[in-house]
């Protein structure tokens, strides 16, 4: 009984169904442990967490230069910026929008730099439902390759104050 | 009373005026411990009520058809709900459990009354301080208080006080275990439940130290005494507190599963070495599990993430899978020994489902295993986490661990704590019998709704799925709305179950019929085993029914796990 001191000799190996179960459970845990590294080498979705310390000023400056160099239009005053294939794209999260709108091409690879100029934010790409954390002071670099076309809204999914629910952005893929 | 003390197996270390013998279980009850158990339990239920009112408001706000609170109040109540439920309700209850395990099960007195006072007062003052800070309206930072969001200094100070108070309580428990050993109050190894409680307490110490390391600088920063707190450092350290404390809850819950199995059906663990070994795995391998909250974070690399989730997590997962087998197996052995041997599941059908101590406990096992366990491992897989981080899938997961699992197990235990330690009987027994089903059913439905809504991308901690006022419009698939409706209805049912519990307990504790000096009235009549039952010998430890249940579980787990990998293969490539 669990509430009493166990009888002497309680320390022994499991038998029967219990032994079988411990073996099965352990095997399953090993399969799961192998699955992650396996996907790391053979799967296509493996954020590496590549990131660099960056000051808010520096990152803001890079975003500004990037927009000036590659802007191709605007929507409601927000610049639409075409990222050169294989090149770097910048997106700034701030209370309460993602800046600017990015334009990408399907099948091309891009280095997407995410950072925040104020609080923590969440980069949530819809309706794909891909989610990444955005921190002030860190340049979070995701190497992405869009595999579908369309207009993809971005929403913020880390609480960032009273306007959090209205914080959106956009990526356009052609 | 004195004669009762003499009849104990070993003499214990009590002052004779400080102990009584429980008329129902014949366990010794240290009266000092009993007093503090009562107070912590009462305070726990008060915080459960505060959190429960919050739950009602939150459920009704996230249900788009109702959308009750405005944005500011939604975030304020979310902060209140998270802290009152996850920290204040759970920790107060756990301190009570530690005091019980250290004293009654080891036949010891509580080591220090002064320390117990300090623990109680600090925990209470700290919690009230936090709640006041929240309601004053300048600490809408949610329970995680991620920097650089800033709350008022007394918000952080309150949390620090709660942590220090809890630490004192935990140390008092260790001191109790120590004096019991020193005074030879028991023979042989400690009972399994005490072993589980010790595991919980060890993890709690590490957890609370992380809490101090992260909260003290943050507090100083909130007063302007520190320039800056790094957000990545904050997250990694905060989750050392936030995640490990969940392992404390799991340990406490599993110990209660064993306890309730014993109290309700005379469950017998098959092999104590296995059960204890599983607790040891928790202690050894949970430490770096804060990793799985940071799977899509910058600042930490992929290697670190994969290593710390698989190595550390999967041995802890193994431990949970072992308990998930041994707990029902111990019930099966206990029931078969009583003659309920028919078929695979005759023992389960004949179990006392009208006893809320049993139904609450067994539902907790099922909900935690099939709901919380499976979703937890899948969401905590490094790459799959891309599709789950900060969506409603996350609260969908933890409401079937810490609510449908831990909280429901605590409720089941309460149906015994009130008669045994408050020595009062319940009013409204029919409602008591119903309550675990209402609460467990409601929370399961709510979690299902949350999980599916989260799969559509609906974020957690988000006031408006219509994104009113945003520059670039955004909306969800209509399926998401259906699922948020399911969540809303589930949350209402769960809140009804919660309020039933609080009303029944409060009525019993304060005005229930006194039953001092009597055994408690059993929650269920012992059933007669069927006459044609094959005789079972006591040492027959065959558990075919549990094995079948466990295999169904493993199959469900595997299907959900591989389905998620398949979904993942469809999203954009990312490195
Ligand atoms: C009647 C029972 C309950 C209901 C209906 C309920 C409902 C909810 C809802 C709707 C949310 C908000 C999710 C969001 O918008 O992101 C939430 C958050 C939460 N709940 Fe509960 N809950 C209940 C009980 C509990 C209990 C007993 C606990 C802990 C032991 C708990 C812990 C939490 C936590 C930690 C959060 C997250 C807070 C945050 O994101 O900062 N809940 N709950
Ligand atoms: Cu934001």
mmCIF file of C-alpha atoms in Angstrom, chain B residues 46 76 91 105 121 225 234 256 263 285 309 423 454 504 563:
data_model
loop_
_atom_site.group_PDB
_atom_site.id
_atom_site.type_symbol
_atom_site.label_atom_id
_atom_site.label_comp_id
_atom_site.label_asym_id
_atom_site.label_seq_id
_atom_site.Cartn_x
_atom_site.Cartn_y
_atom_site.Cartn_z
ATOM 1 C CA UNK B 46 -10.189 31.346 -1.695
ATOM 2 C CA UNK B 76 -5.876 42.415 -16.298
ATOM 3 C CA UNK B 91 1.162 26.146 -4.059
ATOM 4 C CA UNK B 105 2.632 9.132 6.891
ATOM 5 C CA UNK B 121 1.997 34.557 6.491
ATOM 6 C CA UNK B 225 17.848 50.505 -9.514
ATOM 7 C CA UNK B 234 14.800 36.597 -18.550
ATOM 8 C CA UNK B 256 -2.129 11.973 -4.818
ATOM 9 C CA UNK B 263 -8.034 5.392 0.141
ATOM 10 C CA UNK B 285 15.796 14.838 -16.019
ATOM 11 C CA UNK B 309 14.058 18.586 -25.104
ATOM 12 C CA UNK B 423 -13.744 16.643 10.694
ATOM 13 C CA UNK B 454 -5.038 27.082 -32.043
ATOM 14 C CA UNK B 504 -19.766 22.335 -1.335
ATOM 15 C CA UNK B 563 0.084 13.453 -37.871
#
